[in-house]
Amino acid sequence: MRLPFFIILCLTILLSSCSQYQEVLRKDDIGKKYAFADSLYQMGKYRKGLKLMEQIVPLYRGKPQGEKLMFIYANTYYNLEDYYLAGYQFERFTQAYPQSDSVEVASFKSAKSFYELSPRFSLDQRDTHKGLEKLQEFINTYPNSDKRMEANELVAELREKLEKKEFKTAVQYLHVEDYKSAIEAFDNFITDNPGSIYRREAFFNRFVSAYKLAINSIPSLVQERLDIAKGHYKNFMKYYKDTDLASEAVEIYEDIERRTVTEETTPTI
């Protein structure tokens, strides 16, 4: 069965291209490697181009072509979603070529690479903190950048993730009945995150934690801790009396009042 001419032509071109690539890859002509790597990059063949770039990037440092090569080298890692190396290489680019026309783009992509490395909230958040630091640095350095709005959105997303982790840690203390640690954690959260979407729940859960600490205390500490819980109730109602958690808070407060009356009227023997 004869293959159509078009298919034969495509196969011939493909084989020829592969052969040429292997030849350039093997030989020591860095000029050809540079030109071929650039061509592959422009065509979106990043993995092939990367192999050539890895061979020649050190050889072009300090040369006129080095600026473009180092940028597309970093951007190749970025396009391949290897964000560790992309962030690192973009950082190196900004340090090596601070006057480059591409330095703003490189700074943003470096920061965004660290954003991309940020894991889900339940895991270690070192990369999230690094991403926040780099994005804020970009915003401060380029306040008029057309990437500023996107950078601010990424900052808000990373901050919300850190807030969520801090809030969930406090909730976990409540769930395992470590009420003292829960109260302290919710106190810190409320102080550190004044605009958080979890602030209402933090106020409520601090009150619940104080209530549960009180009713599970030894008798001599119950009244003192019930009074503290009342204070947390008042703080919650000050800001959130019209929210969906208010009715549950009132029920708990009514139980506190009953317990207070009972304790105060119990005769001492």
PDB file of C-alpha atoms in Angstrom:
ATOM      1  CA  MET A   1       0.000   0.000   0.000  1.00  0.00           C
ATOM      2  CA  ARG A   2       1.502   3.336  -1.074  1.00  0.00           C
ATOM      3  CA  LEU A   3       1.542   6.229   1.394  1.00  0.00           C
ATOM      4  CA  PRO A   4       0.112   9.563   0.215  1.00  0.00           C
ATOM      5  CA  PHE A   5       2.759  12.040  -0.916  1.00  0.00           C
ATOM      6  CA  PHE A   6       1.867  14.552   1.844  1.00  0.00           C
ATOM      7  CA  ILE A   7       2.510  11.984   4.602  1.00  0.00           C
ATOM      8  CA  ILE A   8       5.833  11.005   3.031  1.00  0.00           C
ATOM      9  CA  LEU A   9       6.832  14.664   2.848  1.00  0.00           C
ATOM     10  CA  CYS A  10       5.946  15.251   6.526  1.00  0.00           C
ATOM     11  CA  LEU A  11       7.907  12.182   7.620  1.00  0.00           C
ATOM     12  CA  THR A  12      10.905  13.275   5.571  1.00  0.00           C
ATOM     13  CA  ILE A  13      10.865  16.754   7.133  1.00  0.00           C
ATOM     14  CA  LEU A  14      10.441  15.292  10.627  1.00  0.00           C
ATOM     15  CA  LEU A  15      13.327  12.858  10.226  1.00  0.00           C
ATOM     16  CA  SER A  16      15.516  15.552   8.735  1.00  0.00           C
ATOM     17  CA  SER A  17      14.716  17.896  11.619  1.00  0.00           C
ATOM     18  CA  CYS A  18      15.478  15.211  14.208  1.00  0.00           C
ATOM     19  CA  SER A  19      18.738  14.379  12.486  1.00  0.00           C
ATOM     20  CA  GLN A  20      19.745  18.058  12.379  1.00  0.00           C
ATOM     21  CA  TYR A  21      18.853  18.490  16.057  1.00  0.00           C
ATOM     22  CA  GLN A  22      20.976  15.496  17.094  1.00  0.00           C
ATOM     23  CA  GLU A  23      23.886  16.773  15.024  1.00  0.00           C
ATOM     24  CA  VAL A  24      23.730  20.265  16.589  1.00  0.00           C
ATOM     25  CA  LEU A  25      23.364  18.732  20.050  1.00  0.00           C
ATOM     26  CA  ARG A  26      26.522  16.612  19.599  1.00  0.00           C
ATOM     27  CA  LYS A  27      28.812  19.202  18.053  1.00  0.00           C
ATOM     28  CA  ASP A  28      30.647  22.091  19.735  1.00  0.00           C
ATOM     29  CA  ASP A  29      29.436  24.966  17.552  1.00  0.00           C
ATOM     30  CA  ILE A  30      27.828  27.194  20.182  1.00  0.00           C
ATOM     31  CA  GLY A  31      26.579  29.627  17.534  1.00  0.00           C
ATOM     32  CA  LYS A  32      24.531  26.895  15.889  1.00  0.00           C
ATOM     33  CA  LYS A  33      23.338  25.672  19.258  1.00  0.00           C
ATOM     34  CA  TYR A  34      22.195  29.194  20.143  1.00  0.00           C
ATOM     35  CA  ALA A  35      20.354  29.688  16.836  1.00  0.00           C
ATOM     36  CA  PHE A  36      18.728  26.247  16.984  1.00  0.00           C
ATOM     37  CA  ALA A  37      17.711  26.672  20.631  1.00  0.00           C
ATOM     38  CA  ASP A  38      16.134  30.035  19.837  1.00  0.00           C
ATOM     39  CA  SER A  39      14.281  28.513  16.875  1.00  0.00           C
ATOM     40  CA  LEU A  40      12.953  25.651  18.999  1.00  0.00           C
ATOM     41  CA  TYR A  41      11.875  28.124  21.702  1.00  0.00           C
ATOM     42  CA  GLN A  42       9.946  30.215  19.176  1.00  0.00           C
ATOM     43  CA  MET A  43       8.168  27.059  17.977  1.00  0.00           C
ATOM     44  CA  GLY A  44       7.244  26.083  21.539  1.00  0.00           C
ATOM     45  CA  LYS A  45       9.471  22.994  21.554  1.00  0.00           C
ATOM     46  CA  TYR A  46      10.724  23.795  25.015  1.00  0.00           C
ATOM     47  CA  ARG A  47      12.110  20.429  26.112  1.00  0.00           C
ATOM     48  CA  LYS A  48      14.321  20.082  23.071  1.00  0.00           C
ATOM     49  CA  GLY A  49      15.436  23.673  23.270  1.00  0.00           C
ATOM     50  CA  LEU A  50      16.244  23.308  26.959  1.00  0.00           C
ATOM     51  CA  LYS A  51      18.844  20.602  26.270  1.00  0.00           C
ATOM     52  CA  LEU A  52      20.709  22.968  23.989  1.00  0.00           C
ATOM     53  CA  MET A  53      20.374  25.929  26.342  1.00  0.00           C
ATOM     54  CA  GLU A  54      21.777  23.939  29.249  1.00  0.00           C
ATOM     55  CA  GLN A  55      24.931  23.395  27.195  1.00  0.00           C
ATOM     56  CA  ILE A  56      25.514  27.010  26.207  1.00  0.00           C
ATOM     57  CA  VAL A  57      24.090  29.310  28.906  1.00  0.00           C
ATOM     58  CA  PRO A  58      27.370  29.307  30.911  1.00  0.00           C
ATOM     59  CA  LEU A  59      29.341  30.021  27.712  1.00  0.00           C
ATOM     60  CA  TYR A  60      27.334  33.142  26.872  1.00  0.00           C
ATOM     61  CA  ARG A  61      27.644  34.901  30.218  1.00  0.00           C
ATOM     62  CA  GLY A  62      28.982  38.393  29.642  1.00  0.00           C
ATOM     63  CA  LYS A  63      28.356  38.245  25.889  1.00  0.00           C
ATOM     64  CA  PRO A  64      25.773  40.403  24.075  1.00  0.00           C
ATOM     65  CA  GLN A  65      23.580  37.380  23.315  1.00  0.00           C
ATOM     66  CA  GLY A  66      23.643  36.308  26.960  1.00  0.00           C
ATOM     67  CA  GLU A  67      20.773  38.584  28.010  1.00  0.00           C
ATOM     68  CA  LYS A  68      18.264  37.114  25.563  1.00  0.00           C
ATOM     69  CA  LEU A  69      19.511  33.563  26.109  1.00  0.00           C
ATOM     70  CA  MET A  70      19.263  33.785  29.893  1.00  0.00           C
ATOM     71  CA  PHE A  71      15.716  35.182  29.664  1.00  0.00           C
ATOM     72  CA  ILE A  72      14.403  32.493  27.318  1.00  0.00           C
ATOM     73  CA  TYR A  73      16.224  29.886  29.416  1.00  0.00           C
ATOM     74  CA  ALA A  74      14.304  30.995  32.523  1.00  0.00           C
ATOM     75  CA  ASN A  75      11.070  31.307  30.559  1.00  0.00           C
ATOM     76  CA  THR A  76      11.522  27.802  29.173  1.00  0.00           C
ATOM     77  CA  TYR A  77      11.457  26.417  32.707  1.00  0.00           C
ATOM     78  CA  TYR A  78       8.406  28.590  33.381  1.00  0.00           C
ATOM     79  CA  ASN A  79       6.585  27.266  30.300  1.00  0.00           C
ATOM     80  CA  LEU A  80       7.460  23.708  31.324  1.00  0.00           C
ATOM     81  CA  GLU A  81       5.952  24.477  34.777  1.00  0.00           C
ATOM     82  CA  ASP A  82       9.241  23.761  36.542  1.00  0.00           C
ATOM     83  CA  TYR A  83       8.630  26.678  38.880  1.00  0.00           C
ATOM     84  CA  TYR A  84      11.519  26.036  41.267  1.00  0.00           C
ATOM     85  CA  LEU A  85      14.060  26.469  38.505  1.00  0.00           C
ATOM     86  CA  ALA A  86      12.038  29.184  36.755  1.00  0.00           C
ATOM     87  CA  GLY A  87      11.954  31.322  39.909  1.00  0.00           C
ATOM     88  CA  TYR A  88      15.654  30.782  40.488  1.00  0.00           C
ATOM     89  CA  GLN A  89      16.669  31.530  36.884  1.00  0.00           C
ATOM     90  CA  PHE A  90      14.478  34.645  36.658  1.00  0.00           C
ATOM     91  CA  GLU A  91      16.075  35.885  39.879  1.00  0.00           C
ATOM     92  CA  ARG A  92      19.510  35.336  38.359  1.00  0.00           C
ATOM     93  CA  PHE A  93      18.417  37.216  35.242  1.00  0.00           C
ATOM     94  CA  THR A  94      17.240  40.268  37.214  1.00  0.00           C
ATOM     95  CA  GLN A  95      20.515  40.323  39.135  1.00  0.00           C
ATOM     96  CA  ALA A  96      22.668  39.923  36.012  1.00  0.00           C
ATOM     97  CA  TYR A  97      20.718  42.383  33.816  1.00  0.00           C
ATOM     98  CA  PRO A  98      19.095  45.004  36.086  1.00  0.00           C
ATOM     99  CA  GLN A  99      18.863  47.496  33.192  1.00  0.00           C
ATOM    100  CA  SER A 100      17.262  45.044  30.752  1.00  0.00           C
ATOM    101  CA  ASP A 101      13.966  45.879  29.055  1.00  0.00           C
ATOM    102  CA  SER A 102      12.821  42.434  30.210  1.00  0.00           C
ATOM    103  CA  VAL A 103      13.669  42.874  33.881  1.00  0.00           C
ATOM    104  CA  GLU A 104      10.113  43.854  34.902  1.00  0.00           C
ATOM    105  CA  VAL A 105       8.624  40.786  33.209  1.00  0.00           C
ATOM    106  CA  ALA A 106      11.349  38.616  34.726  1.00  0.00           C
ATOM    107  CA  SER A 107      10.673  40.021  38.204  1.00  0.00           C
ATOM    108  CA  PHE A 108       6.957  39.316  37.887  1.00  0.00           C
ATOM    109  CA  LYS A 109       7.474  35.791  36.562  1.00  0.00           C
ATOM    110  CA  SER A 110       9.987  35.075  39.297  1.00  0.00           C
ATOM    111  CA  ALA A 111       7.436  36.149  41.919  1.00  0.00           C
ATOM    112  CA  LYS A 112       4.641  34.247  40.209  1.00  0.00           C
ATOM    113  CA  SER A 113       6.803  31.115  40.099  1.00  0.00           C
ATOM    114  CA  PHE A 114       6.942  31.156  43.897  1.00  0.00           C
ATOM    115  CA  TYR A 115       3.183  31.733  43.952  1.00  0.00           C
ATOM    116  CA  GLU A 116       2.751  28.619  41.806  1.00  0.00           C
ATOM    117  CA  LEU A 117       4.838  26.633  44.295  1.00  0.00           C
ATOM    118  CA  SER A 118       2.532  27.506  47.196  1.00  0.00           C
ATOM    119  CA  PRO A 119       0.949  24.235  48.418  1.00  0.00           C
ATOM    120  CA  ARG A 120      -2.559  23.662  49.754  1.00  0.00           C
ATOM    121  CA  PHE A 121      -3.201  25.334  53.088  1.00  0.00           C
ATOM    122  CA  SER A 122      -2.776  22.213  55.232  1.00  0.00           C
ATOM    123  CA  LEU A 123       0.893  21.765  54.249  1.00  0.00           C
ATOM    124  CA  ASP A 124       4.040  23.664  55.186  1.00  0.00           C
ATOM    125  CA  GLN A 125       3.692  27.241  53.963  1.00  0.00           C
ATOM    126  CA  ARG A 126       7.317  28.321  53.500  1.00  0.00           C
ATOM    127  CA  ASP A 127       6.840  28.681  49.747  1.00  0.00           C
ATOM    128  CA  THR A 128       3.676  30.702  50.365  1.00  0.00           C
ATOM    129  CA  HIS A 129       5.611  33.142  52.529  1.00  0.00           C
ATOM    130  CA  LYS A 130       8.340  33.328  49.861  1.00  0.00           C
ATOM    131  CA  GLY A 131       5.717  34.005  47.186  1.00  0.00           C
ATOM    132  CA  LEU A 132       4.178  36.787  49.268  1.00  0.00           C
ATOM    133  CA  GLU A 133       7.566  38.346  49.852  1.00  0.00           C
ATOM    134  CA  LYS A 134       8.461  38.267  46.135  1.00  0.00           C
ATOM    135  CA  LEU A 135       5.087  39.558  44.956  1.00  0.00           C
ATOM    136  CA  GLN A 136       5.145  42.420  47.441  1.00  0.00           C
ATOM    137  CA  GLU A 137       8.681  43.238  46.373  1.00  0.00           C
ATOM    138  CA  PHE A 138       7.501  43.374  42.755  1.00  0.00           C
ATOM    139  CA  ILE A 139       4.557  45.647  43.637  1.00  0.00           C
ATOM    140  CA  ASN A 140       6.836  48.001  45.560  1.00  0.00           C
ATOM    141  CA  THR A 141       9.455  48.094  42.803  1.00  0.00           C
ATOM    142  CA  TYR A 142       6.997  48.505  39.911  1.00  0.00           C
ATOM    143  CA  PRO A 143       3.996  50.422  41.298  1.00  0.00           C
ATOM    144  CA  ASN A 144       2.857  51.421  37.793  1.00  0.00           C
ATOM    145  CA  SER A 145       3.248  48.017  36.183  1.00  0.00           C
ATOM    146  CA  ASP A 146       0.384  46.627  34.113  1.00  0.00           C
ATOM    147  CA  LYS A 147       0.931  43.448  36.156  1.00  0.00           C
ATOM    148  CA  ARG A 148       0.232  45.243  39.438  1.00  0.00           C
ATOM    149  CA  MET A 149      -3.462  44.272  39.575  1.00  0.00           C
ATOM    150  CA  GLU A 150      -2.692  40.599  38.966  1.00  0.00           C
ATOM    151  CA  ALA A 151       0.102  40.714  41.542  1.00  0.00           C
ATOM    152  CA  ASN A 152      -2.290  42.185  44.124  1.00  0.00           C
ATOM    153  CA  GLU A 153      -4.811  39.433  43.391  1.00  0.00           C
ATOM    154  CA  LEU A 154      -2.126  36.784  43.891  1.00  0.00           C
ATOM    155  CA  VAL A 155      -1.066  38.427  47.164  1.00  0.00           C
ATOM    156  CA  ALA A 156      -4.670  38.377  48.405  1.00  0.00           C
ATOM    157  CA  GLU A 157      -4.986  34.697  47.486  1.00  0.00           C
ATOM    158  CA  LEU A 158      -1.804  33.724  49.325  1.00  0.00           C
ATOM    159  CA  ARG A 159      -2.765  35.751  52.387  1.00  0.00           C
ATOM    160  CA  GLU A 160      -6.172  34.072  52.499  1.00  0.00           C
ATOM    161  CA  LYS A 161      -4.410  30.700  52.381  1.00  0.00           C
ATOM    162  CA  LEU A 162      -2.201  31.626  55.346  1.00  0.00           C
ATOM    163  CA  GLU A 163      -5.256  32.916  57.228  1.00  0.00           C
ATOM    164  CA  LYS A 164      -7.084  29.671  56.543  1.00  0.00           C
ATOM    165  CA  LYS A 165      -4.180  27.613  57.871  1.00  0.00           C
ATOM    166  CA  GLU A 166      -3.939  29.733  61.029  1.00  0.00           C
ATOM    167  CA  PHE A 167      -7.705  29.586  61.568  1.00  0.00           C
ATOM    168  CA  LYS A 168      -7.904  25.811  61.005  1.00  0.00           C
ATOM    169  CA  THR A 169      -5.060  25.290  63.465  1.00  0.00           C
ATOM    170  CA  ALA A 170      -7.042  27.171  66.105  1.00  0.00           C
ATOM    171  CA  VAL A 171     -10.168  25.144  65.294  1.00  0.00           C
ATOM    172  CA  GLN A 172      -8.165  21.942  65.666  1.00  0.00           C
ATOM    173  CA  TYR A 173      -7.239  22.918  69.227  1.00  0.00           C
ATOM    174  CA  LEU A 174     -10.946  23.327  69.933  1.00  0.00           C
ATOM    175  CA  HIS A 175     -11.761  19.945  68.413  1.00  0.00           C
ATOM    176  CA  VAL A 176      -9.157  18.121  70.514  1.00  0.00           C
ATOM    177  CA  GLU A 177     -10.455  19.941  73.612  1.00  0.00           C
ATOM    178  CA  ASP A 178      -7.271  21.902  74.257  1.00  0.00           C
ATOM    179  CA  TYR A 179      -9.339  24.942  75.126  1.00  0.00           C
ATOM    180  CA  LYS A 180      -6.560  27.122  76.526  1.00  0.00           C
ATOM    181  CA  SER A 181      -4.521  26.756  73.335  1.00  0.00           C
ATOM    182  CA  ALA A 182      -7.651  27.354  71.262  1.00  0.00           C
ATOM    183  CA  ILE A 183      -8.416  30.634  73.048  1.00  0.00           C
ATOM    184  CA  GLU A 184      -4.841  31.821  72.610  1.00  0.00           C
ATOM    185  CA  ALA A 185      -4.814  30.815  68.929  1.00  0.00           C
ATOM    186  CA  PHE A 186      -8.123  32.595  68.217  1.00  0.00           C
ATOM    187  CA  ASP A 187      -6.880  35.666  70.123  1.00  0.00           C
ATOM    188  CA  ASN A 188      -3.761  35.785  67.950  1.00  0.00           C
ATOM    189  CA  PHE A 189      -5.752  35.211  64.784  1.00  0.00           C
ATOM    190  CA  ILE A 190      -8.163  38.059  65.542  1.00  0.00           C
ATOM    191  CA  THR A 191      -5.281  40.429  66.315  1.00  0.00           C
ATOM    192  CA  ASP A 192      -3.191  39.453  63.278  1.00  0.00           C
ATOM    193  CA  ASN A 193      -5.982  39.280  60.680  1.00  0.00           C
ATOM    194  CA  PRO A 194      -8.363  42.221  61.129  1.00  0.00           C
ATOM    195  CA  GLY A 195      -9.908  41.906  57.664  1.00  0.00           C
ATOM    196  CA  SER A 196     -10.127  38.138  57.420  1.00  0.00           C
ATOM    197  CA  ILE A 197     -13.163  36.308  56.077  1.00  0.00           C
ATOM    198  CA  TYR A 198     -12.748  33.946  59.058  1.00  0.00           C
ATOM    199  CA  ARG A 199     -12.922  36.710  61.658  1.00  0.00           C
ATOM    200  CA  ARG A 200     -16.605  36.146  62.568  1.00  0.00           C
ATOM    201  CA  GLU A 201     -16.013  32.442  63.161  1.00  0.00           C
ATOM    202  CA  ALA A 202     -12.858  33.207  65.120  1.00  0.00           C
ATOM    203  CA  PHE A 203     -14.802  35.464  67.521  1.00  0.00           C
ATOM    204  CA  PHE A 204     -17.504  32.829  67.890  1.00  0.00           C
ATOM    205  CA  ASN A 205     -15.123  29.916  68.421  1.00  0.00           C
ATOM    206  CA  ARG A 206     -13.102  31.888  70.950  1.00  0.00           C
ATOM    207  CA  PHE A 207     -16.319  32.336  72.925  1.00  0.00           C
ATOM    208  CA  VAL A 208     -17.156  28.619  72.600  1.00  0.00           C
ATOM    209  CA  SER A 209     -13.636  27.659  73.693  1.00  0.00           C
ATOM    210  CA  ALA A 210     -13.856  29.911  76.756  1.00  0.00           C
ATOM    211  CA  TYR A 211     -17.278  28.479  77.637  1.00  0.00           C
ATOM    212  CA  LYS A 212     -16.082  24.891  77.345  1.00  0.00           C
ATOM    213  CA  LEU A 213     -12.940  25.635  79.318  1.00  0.00           C
ATOM    214  CA  ALA A 214     -15.109  27.072  82.101  1.00  0.00           C
ATOM    215  CA  ILE A 215     -17.630  24.238  82.365  1.00  0.00           C
ATOM    216  CA  ASN A 216     -14.852  21.633  82.309  1.00  0.00           C
ATOM    217  CA  SER A 217     -12.802  23.333  85.011  1.00  0.00           C
ATOM    218  CA  ILE A 218     -12.433  22.389  88.644  1.00  0.00           C
ATOM    219  CA  PRO A 219     -15.219  24.000  90.738  1.00  0.00           C
ATOM    220  CA  SER A 220     -13.012  26.735  92.167  1.00  0.00           C
ATOM    221  CA  LEU A 221     -12.261  28.070  88.667  1.00  0.00           C
ATOM    222  CA  VAL A 222     -15.678  27.743  87.030  1.00  0.00           C
ATOM    223  CA  GLN A 223     -17.130  31.146  87.956  1.00  0.00           C
ATOM    224  CA  GLU A 224     -14.011  33.099  87.072  1.00  0.00           C
ATOM    225  CA  ARG A 225     -13.863  31.400  83.679  1.00  0.00           C
ATOM    226  CA  LEU A 226     -17.586  31.815  83.052  1.00  0.00           C
ATOM    227  CA  ASP A 227     -17.087  35.551  83.544  1.00  0.00           C
ATOM    228  CA  ILE A 228     -14.264  35.504  80.994  1.00  0.00           C
ATOM    229  CA  ALA A 229     -16.545  33.629  78.573  1.00  0.00           C
ATOM    230  CA  LYS A 230     -19.196  36.342  79.063  1.00  0.00           C
ATOM    231  CA  GLY A 231     -16.652  38.913  77.981  1.00  0.00           C
ATOM    232  CA  HIS A 232     -15.954  36.974  74.778  1.00  0.00           C
ATOM    233  CA  TYR A 233     -19.702  36.699  74.180  1.00  0.00           C
ATOM    234  CA  LYS A 234     -20.073  40.479  74.443  1.00  0.00           C
ATOM    235  CA  ASN A 235     -17.217  40.984  71.987  1.00  0.00           C
ATOM    236  CA  PHE A 236     -18.811  38.598  69.518  1.00  0.00           C
ATOM    237  CA  MET A 237     -22.239  40.246  69.785  1.00  0.00           C
ATOM    238  CA  LYS A 238     -20.713  43.699  69.436  1.00  0.00           C
ATOM    239  CA  TYR A 239     -19.693  42.915  65.863  1.00  0.00           C
ATOM    240  CA  TYR A 240     -21.824  39.963  64.802  1.00  0.00           C
ATOM    241  CA  LYS A 241     -25.206  40.107  66.565  1.00  0.00           C
ATOM    242  CA  ASP A 242     -27.033  40.066  63.217  1.00  0.00           C
ATOM    243  CA  THR A 243     -25.234  37.004  61.800  1.00  0.00           C
ATOM    244  CA  ASP A 244     -26.264  33.368  61.559  1.00  0.00           C
ATOM    245  CA  LEU A 245     -24.133  32.394  64.567  1.00  0.00           C
ATOM    246  CA  ALA A 246     -25.827  34.846  66.946  1.00  0.00           C
ATOM    247  CA  SER A 247     -28.693  32.539  67.982  1.00  0.00           C
ATOM    248  CA  GLU A 248     -26.271  29.757  68.943  1.00  0.00           C
ATOM    249  CA  ALA A 249     -24.179  32.261  70.886  1.00  0.00           C
ATOM    250  CA  VAL A 250     -27.290  33.393  72.785  1.00  0.00           C
ATOM    251  CA  GLU A 251     -28.107  29.781  73.725  1.00  0.00           C
ATOM    252  CA  ILE A 252     -24.626  29.276  75.134  1.00  0.00           C
ATOM    253  CA  TYR A 253     -24.799  32.572  76.991  1.00  0.00           C
ATOM    254  CA  GLU A 254     -28.140  31.583  78.541  1.00  0.00           C
ATOM    255  CA  ASP A 255     -26.521  28.399  79.833  1.00  0.00           C
ATOM    256  CA  ILE A 256     -23.710  30.485  81.302  1.00  0.00           C
ATOM    257  CA  GLU A 257     -26.292  32.630  83.093  1.00  0.00           C
ATOM    258  CA  ARG A 258     -28.048  29.555  84.484  1.00  0.00           C
ATOM    259  CA  ARG A 259     -24.781  28.125  85.717  1.00  0.00           C
ATOM    260  CA  THR A 260     -23.833  31.470  87.262  1.00  0.00           C
ATOM    261  CA  VAL A 261     -27.130  31.694  89.159  1.00  0.00           C
ATOM    262  CA  THR A 262     -26.840  28.078  90.311  1.00  0.00           C
ATOM    263  CA  GLU A 263     -23.326  28.537  91.559  1.00  0.00           C
ATOM    264  CA  GLU A 264     -24.091  31.829  93.286  1.00  0.00           C
ATOM    265  CA  THR A 265     -27.176  30.452  95.088  1.00  0.00           C
ATOM    266  CA  THR A 266     -25.645  27.147  96.137  1.00  0.00           C
ATOM    267  CA  PRO A 267     -25.215  27.332  99.957  1.00  0.00           C
ATOM    268  CA  THR A 268     -21.773  26.809 101.383  1.00  0.00           C
ATOM    269  CA  ILE A 269     -21.605  23.937 103.893  1.00  0.00           C
TER     270      ILE A 269
END
